[in-house]
Coordinates of C-alpha atoms in Angstrom, one line a residue:
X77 CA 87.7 127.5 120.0
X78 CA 85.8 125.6 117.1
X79 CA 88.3 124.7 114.4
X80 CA 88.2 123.1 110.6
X81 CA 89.5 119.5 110.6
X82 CA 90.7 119.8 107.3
X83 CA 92.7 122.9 105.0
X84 CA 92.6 123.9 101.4
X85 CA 95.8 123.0 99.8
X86 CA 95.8 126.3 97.9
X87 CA 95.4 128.7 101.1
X88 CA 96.5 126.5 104.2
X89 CA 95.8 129.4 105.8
X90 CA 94.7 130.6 109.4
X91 CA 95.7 131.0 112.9
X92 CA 93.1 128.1 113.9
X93 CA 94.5 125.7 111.5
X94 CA 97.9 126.0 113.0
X95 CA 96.4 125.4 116.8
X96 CA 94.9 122.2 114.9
X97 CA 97.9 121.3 113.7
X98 CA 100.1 121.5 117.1
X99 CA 97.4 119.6 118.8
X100 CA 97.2 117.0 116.6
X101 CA 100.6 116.4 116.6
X102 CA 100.4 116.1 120.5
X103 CA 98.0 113.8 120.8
X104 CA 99.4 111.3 118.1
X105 CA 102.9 111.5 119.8
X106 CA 102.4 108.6 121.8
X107 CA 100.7 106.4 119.2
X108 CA 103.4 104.8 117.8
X109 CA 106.9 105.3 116.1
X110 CA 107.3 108.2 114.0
X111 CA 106.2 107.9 109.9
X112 CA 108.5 109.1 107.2
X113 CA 108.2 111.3 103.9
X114 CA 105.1 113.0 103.0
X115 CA 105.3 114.4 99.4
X116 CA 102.5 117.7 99.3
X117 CA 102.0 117.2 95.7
X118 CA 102.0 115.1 92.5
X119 CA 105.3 116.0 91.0
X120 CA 107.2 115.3 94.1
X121 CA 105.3 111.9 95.0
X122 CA 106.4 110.7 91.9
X123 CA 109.8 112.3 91.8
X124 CA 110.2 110.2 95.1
X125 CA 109.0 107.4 93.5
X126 CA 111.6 107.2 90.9
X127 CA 114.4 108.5 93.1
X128 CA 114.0 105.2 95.3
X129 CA 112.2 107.5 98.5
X130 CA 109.6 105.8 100.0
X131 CA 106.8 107.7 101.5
X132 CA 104.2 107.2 103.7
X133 CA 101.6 109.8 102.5
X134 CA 100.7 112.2 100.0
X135 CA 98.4 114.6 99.3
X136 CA 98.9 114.6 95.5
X137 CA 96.8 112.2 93.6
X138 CA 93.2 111.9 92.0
X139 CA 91.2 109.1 93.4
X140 CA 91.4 107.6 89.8
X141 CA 95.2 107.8 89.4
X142 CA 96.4 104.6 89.6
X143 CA 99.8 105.4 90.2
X144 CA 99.5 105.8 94.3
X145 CA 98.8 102.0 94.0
X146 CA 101.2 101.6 91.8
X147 CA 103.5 103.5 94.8
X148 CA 102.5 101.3 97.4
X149 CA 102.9 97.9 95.7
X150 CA 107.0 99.2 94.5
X151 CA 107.7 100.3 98.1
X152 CA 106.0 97.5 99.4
X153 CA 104.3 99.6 102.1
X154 CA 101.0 101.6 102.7
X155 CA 100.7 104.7 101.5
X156 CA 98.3 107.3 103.2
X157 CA 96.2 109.4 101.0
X158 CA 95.9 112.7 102.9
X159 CA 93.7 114.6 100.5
X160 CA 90.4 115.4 101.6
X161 CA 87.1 115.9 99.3
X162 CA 87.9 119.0 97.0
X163 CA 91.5 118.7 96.9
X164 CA 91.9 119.5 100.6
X165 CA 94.3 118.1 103.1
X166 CA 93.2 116.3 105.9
X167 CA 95.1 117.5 108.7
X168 CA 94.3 114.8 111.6
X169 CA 94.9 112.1 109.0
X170 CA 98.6 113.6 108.3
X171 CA 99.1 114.4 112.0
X172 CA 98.4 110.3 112.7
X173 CA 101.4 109.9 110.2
X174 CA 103.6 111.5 112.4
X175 CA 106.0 112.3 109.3
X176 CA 109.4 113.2 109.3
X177 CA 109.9 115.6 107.2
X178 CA 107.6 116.8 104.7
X179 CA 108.0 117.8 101.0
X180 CA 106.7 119.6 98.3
X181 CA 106.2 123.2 96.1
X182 CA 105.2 126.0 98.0
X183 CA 101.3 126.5 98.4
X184 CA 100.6 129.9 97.2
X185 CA 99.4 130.8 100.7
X186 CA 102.6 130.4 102.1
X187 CA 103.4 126.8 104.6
X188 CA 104.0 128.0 107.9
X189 CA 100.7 126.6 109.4
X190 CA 102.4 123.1 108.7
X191 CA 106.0 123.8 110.1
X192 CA 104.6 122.7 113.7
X193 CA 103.5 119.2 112.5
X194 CA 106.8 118.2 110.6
X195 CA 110.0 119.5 109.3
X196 CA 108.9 121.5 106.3
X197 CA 111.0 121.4 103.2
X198 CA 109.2 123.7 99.9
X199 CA 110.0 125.1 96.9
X200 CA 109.3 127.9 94.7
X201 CA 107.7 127.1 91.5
X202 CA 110.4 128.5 89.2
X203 CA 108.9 127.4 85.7
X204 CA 112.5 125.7 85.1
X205 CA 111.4 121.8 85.4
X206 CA 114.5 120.8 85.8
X207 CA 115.5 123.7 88.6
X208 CA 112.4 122.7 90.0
X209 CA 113.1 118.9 90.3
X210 CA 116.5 119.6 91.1
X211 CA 115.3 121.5 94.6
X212 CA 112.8 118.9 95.7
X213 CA 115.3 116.1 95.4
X214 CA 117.7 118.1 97.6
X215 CA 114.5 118.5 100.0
X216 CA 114.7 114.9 99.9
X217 CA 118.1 114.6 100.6
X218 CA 118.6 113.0 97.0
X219 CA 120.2 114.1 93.8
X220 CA 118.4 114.7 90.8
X221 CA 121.2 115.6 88.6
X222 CA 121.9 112.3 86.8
X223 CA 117.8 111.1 86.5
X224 CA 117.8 114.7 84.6
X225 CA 120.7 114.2 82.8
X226 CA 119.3 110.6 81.3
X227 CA 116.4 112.1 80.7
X228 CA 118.0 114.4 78.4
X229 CA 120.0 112.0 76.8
X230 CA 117.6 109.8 75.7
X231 CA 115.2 113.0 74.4
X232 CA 118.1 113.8 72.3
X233 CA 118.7 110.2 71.5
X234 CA 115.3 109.4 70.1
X235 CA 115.3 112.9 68.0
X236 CA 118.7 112.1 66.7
X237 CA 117.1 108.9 65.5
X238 CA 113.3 109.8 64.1
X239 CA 115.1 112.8 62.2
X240 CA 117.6 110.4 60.3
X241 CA 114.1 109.3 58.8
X242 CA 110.8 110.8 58.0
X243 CA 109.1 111.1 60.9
X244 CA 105.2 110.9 60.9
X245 CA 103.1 113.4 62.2
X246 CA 101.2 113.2 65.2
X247 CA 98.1 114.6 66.7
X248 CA 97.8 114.8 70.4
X249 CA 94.5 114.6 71.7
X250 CA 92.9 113.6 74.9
X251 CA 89.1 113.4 76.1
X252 CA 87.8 116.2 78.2
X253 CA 86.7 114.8 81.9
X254 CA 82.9 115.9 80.7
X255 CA 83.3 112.3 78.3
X256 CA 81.7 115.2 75.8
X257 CA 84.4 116.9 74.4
X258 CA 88.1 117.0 73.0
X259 CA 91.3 118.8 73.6
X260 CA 94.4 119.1 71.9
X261 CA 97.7 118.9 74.1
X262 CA 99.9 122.0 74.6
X263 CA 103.3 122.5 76.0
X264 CA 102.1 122.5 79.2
X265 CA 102.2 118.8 79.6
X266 CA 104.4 115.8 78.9
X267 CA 103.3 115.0 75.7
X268 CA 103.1 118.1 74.1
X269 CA 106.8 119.0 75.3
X270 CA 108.2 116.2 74.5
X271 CA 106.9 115.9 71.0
X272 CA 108.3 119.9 70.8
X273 CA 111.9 118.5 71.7
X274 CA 111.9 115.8 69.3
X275 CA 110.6 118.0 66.7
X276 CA 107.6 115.9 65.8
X277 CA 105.7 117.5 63.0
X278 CA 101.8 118.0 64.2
X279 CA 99.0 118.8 62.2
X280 CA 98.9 122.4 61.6
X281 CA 95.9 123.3 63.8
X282 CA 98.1 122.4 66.8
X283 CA 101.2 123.6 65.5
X284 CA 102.1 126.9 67.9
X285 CA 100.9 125.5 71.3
X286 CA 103.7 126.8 73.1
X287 CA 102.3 128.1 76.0
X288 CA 102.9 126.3 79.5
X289 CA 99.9 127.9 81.0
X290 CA 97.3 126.6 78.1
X291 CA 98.2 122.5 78.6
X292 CA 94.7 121.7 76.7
X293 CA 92.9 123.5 74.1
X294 CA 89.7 122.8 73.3
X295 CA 88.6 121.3 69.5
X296 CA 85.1 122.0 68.5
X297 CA 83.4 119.0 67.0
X298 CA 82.9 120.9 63.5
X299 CA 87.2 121.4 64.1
X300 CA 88.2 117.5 64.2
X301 CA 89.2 117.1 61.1
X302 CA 92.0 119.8 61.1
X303 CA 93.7 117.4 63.8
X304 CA 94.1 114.5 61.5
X305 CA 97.7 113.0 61.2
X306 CA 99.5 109.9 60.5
X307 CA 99.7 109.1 63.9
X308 CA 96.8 110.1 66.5
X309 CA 98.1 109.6 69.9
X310 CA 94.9 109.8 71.7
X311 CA 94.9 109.8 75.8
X312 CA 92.5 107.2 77.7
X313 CA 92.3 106.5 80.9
X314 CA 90.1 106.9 84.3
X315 CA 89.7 110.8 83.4
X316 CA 89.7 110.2 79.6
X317 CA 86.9 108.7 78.3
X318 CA 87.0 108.8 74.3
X319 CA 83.6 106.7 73.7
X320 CA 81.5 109.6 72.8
X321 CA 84.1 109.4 69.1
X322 CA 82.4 106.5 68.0
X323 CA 79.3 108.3 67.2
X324 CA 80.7 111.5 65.8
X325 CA 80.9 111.7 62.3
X326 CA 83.7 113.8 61.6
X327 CA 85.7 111.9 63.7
X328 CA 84.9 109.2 62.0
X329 CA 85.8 110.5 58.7
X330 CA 89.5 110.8 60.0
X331 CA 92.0 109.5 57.8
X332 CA 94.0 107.6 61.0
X333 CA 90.7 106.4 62.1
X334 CA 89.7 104.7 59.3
X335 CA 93.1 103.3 58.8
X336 CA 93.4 102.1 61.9
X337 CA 96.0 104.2 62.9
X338 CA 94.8 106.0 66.5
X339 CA 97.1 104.9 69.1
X340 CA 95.8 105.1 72.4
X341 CA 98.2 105.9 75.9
X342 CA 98.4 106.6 79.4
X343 CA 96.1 110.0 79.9
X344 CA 97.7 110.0 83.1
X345 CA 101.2 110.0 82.5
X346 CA 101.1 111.7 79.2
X347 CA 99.1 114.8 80.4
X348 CA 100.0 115.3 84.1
X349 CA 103.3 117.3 84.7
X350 CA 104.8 115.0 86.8
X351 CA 108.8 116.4 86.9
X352 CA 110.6 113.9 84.6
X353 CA 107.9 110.4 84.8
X354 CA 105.9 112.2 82.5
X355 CA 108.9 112.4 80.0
X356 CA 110.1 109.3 80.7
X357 CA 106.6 107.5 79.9
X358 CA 105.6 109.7 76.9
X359 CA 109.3 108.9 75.5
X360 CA 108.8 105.1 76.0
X361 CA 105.5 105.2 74.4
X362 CA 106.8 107.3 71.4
X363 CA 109.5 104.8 71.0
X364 CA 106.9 102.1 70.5
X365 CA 105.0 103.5 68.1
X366 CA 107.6 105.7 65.7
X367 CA 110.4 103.1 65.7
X368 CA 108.4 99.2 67.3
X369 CA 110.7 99.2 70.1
X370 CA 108.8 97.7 73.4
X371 CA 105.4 98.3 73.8
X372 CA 102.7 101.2 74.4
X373 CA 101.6 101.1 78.6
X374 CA 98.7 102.1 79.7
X375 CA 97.6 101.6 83.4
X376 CA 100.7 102.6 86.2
X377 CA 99.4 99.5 88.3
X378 CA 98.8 97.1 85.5
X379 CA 101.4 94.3 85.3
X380 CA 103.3 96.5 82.4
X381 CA 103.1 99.3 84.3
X382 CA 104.4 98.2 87.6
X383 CA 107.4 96.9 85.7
X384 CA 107.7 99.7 83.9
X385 CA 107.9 102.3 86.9
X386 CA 110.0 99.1 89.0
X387 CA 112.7 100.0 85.7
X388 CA 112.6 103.4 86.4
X389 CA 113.1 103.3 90.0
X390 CA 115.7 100.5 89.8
X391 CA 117.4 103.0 87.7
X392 CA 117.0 106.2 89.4
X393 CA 117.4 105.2 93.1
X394 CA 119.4 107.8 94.6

């Protein structure tokens, strides 16, 4: 029976894929001693990063994402990338692992093809982040509960703090992956919820953006100057590209441009929902530019980076 070596993440689907699975797993029994944690996708592999669990693979990161270096250099140990080309999992690379126990949110074909390969731990996407994190930490056999409860303490914190001024606003924007166009950032990401639960004014063209489902709205180039601000906050990185700005006008013509006040920060961090190392980046980010305290990072495996997330970690480990 002719079967595919690889499966979809979002069906993992199919009789044959489960045969592949079970005879993979046979015939890497003997190859050496059994792996560890697998996290199934980005919010759990970093979730596991800051709660001090090492893994051994994932199947959760872009090939320009940094932070699976980032992983590896923390842990001090490889980390297998298991994703295949179009976001597919390769199934006789995560057989080799011979994991333990593997973790993640349930793929919306259901997981049962995988049960054969490893103990399978997955949870319902709830909408509740924190519920959410809270379950794949127990998956992990760690505890969420006081990672959450900083997080919330320093949100209201650093609110507390920017409202006992006159906080500036700020205009979230990021670079569309075409290097061609521009979005503004909704609730659906970091950025755009944490700025909601600090109550940082935004310019009125991106005041209402409330929905998780719509994380990036697109701005059309006749648009930008509606997203001026006193602070533009504007995402860079490996999947943000904001050259194409320097030769639009009307971007140019933007107040914090030409006063030299466009700030720019982590795309990866700030706009992928990552359970709370999202929050945590975004809020360390904010806090260097509202109020001078440490430094805007960019890069989860430059030098800042890496101490950054070695902070978090230090602090988190469950």
């Amino acid at each position: 029976m002719t079967t595919s070596l690889s499966l979809t993440r979002r069906s993992l689907l199919g009789a044959a894929a489960a045969a592949l699975l079970a005879g993979c797993a046979r015939d890497v029994h003997a190859a050496g001693p059994p792996g560890g944690l697998v996290t199934l996708d980005g919010t759990t592999a970093a979730l596991a990063l800051l709660l001090g669990r090492d893994q051994v693979g994932t199947a959760s990161f872009l090939s320009a994402d940094p932070l699976l270096t980032a992983v590896e250099r923390l842990q001090g140990s490889p980390v297998t990338d298991v994703s295949g080309a179009g976001g597919e999992i390769d199934v006789e690379r995560l057989a080799a692992l011979r994991p333990q126990r593997l973790v993640g949110f349930r793929p919306p074909g259901g997981d049962g093809v995988l049960d054969g390969l490893a103990p399978l731990h997955t949870v319902e996407r709830t909408g509740d982040h924190a519920a959410d994190c809270r379950a794949l930490a127990a998956a992990m056999g760690a505890d969420a509960g006081p990672l959450l409860q900083d997080v919330h303490r320093r949100t209201t914190e650093l609110a507390g703090r920017l409202r006992a001024g006159s906080p500036p606003t700020v205009s979230l924007l990021s670079p569309g992956l075409d290097g061609r166009s521009l979005y503004a950032l909704g609730a659906g990401t970091p950025a755009g919820s944490v700025a909601a639960a600090l109550g940082l004014p935004r310019p009125a063209a991106q005041r209402g953006l409330t929905d998780p489902a719509t994380p990036f709205v697109p701005i059309s180039t006749e648009r930008f100057t509606e997203h001026d601000a006193d602070v533009v906050l504007l995402l860079t990185g490996p999947t943000a590209d904001p050259t194409f700005l320097r030769s639009e006008p009307l971007w140019q013509r933007l107040g914090a441009v030409r006063g030299g006040r466009v700030v720019e920060v982590d795309a990866m961090r700030w706009a992928s929902l990552s359970c709370p190392l999202g929050a945590l980046w975004v809020l360390d980010d904010l806090a260097a530019v509202l109020l001078g305290e440490g430094a805007v990072v960019t890069g989860a495996a430059s030098p800042a980076g890496l101490d950054r997330l070695r902070g978090y970690r230090e602090r988190y480990a469950a």
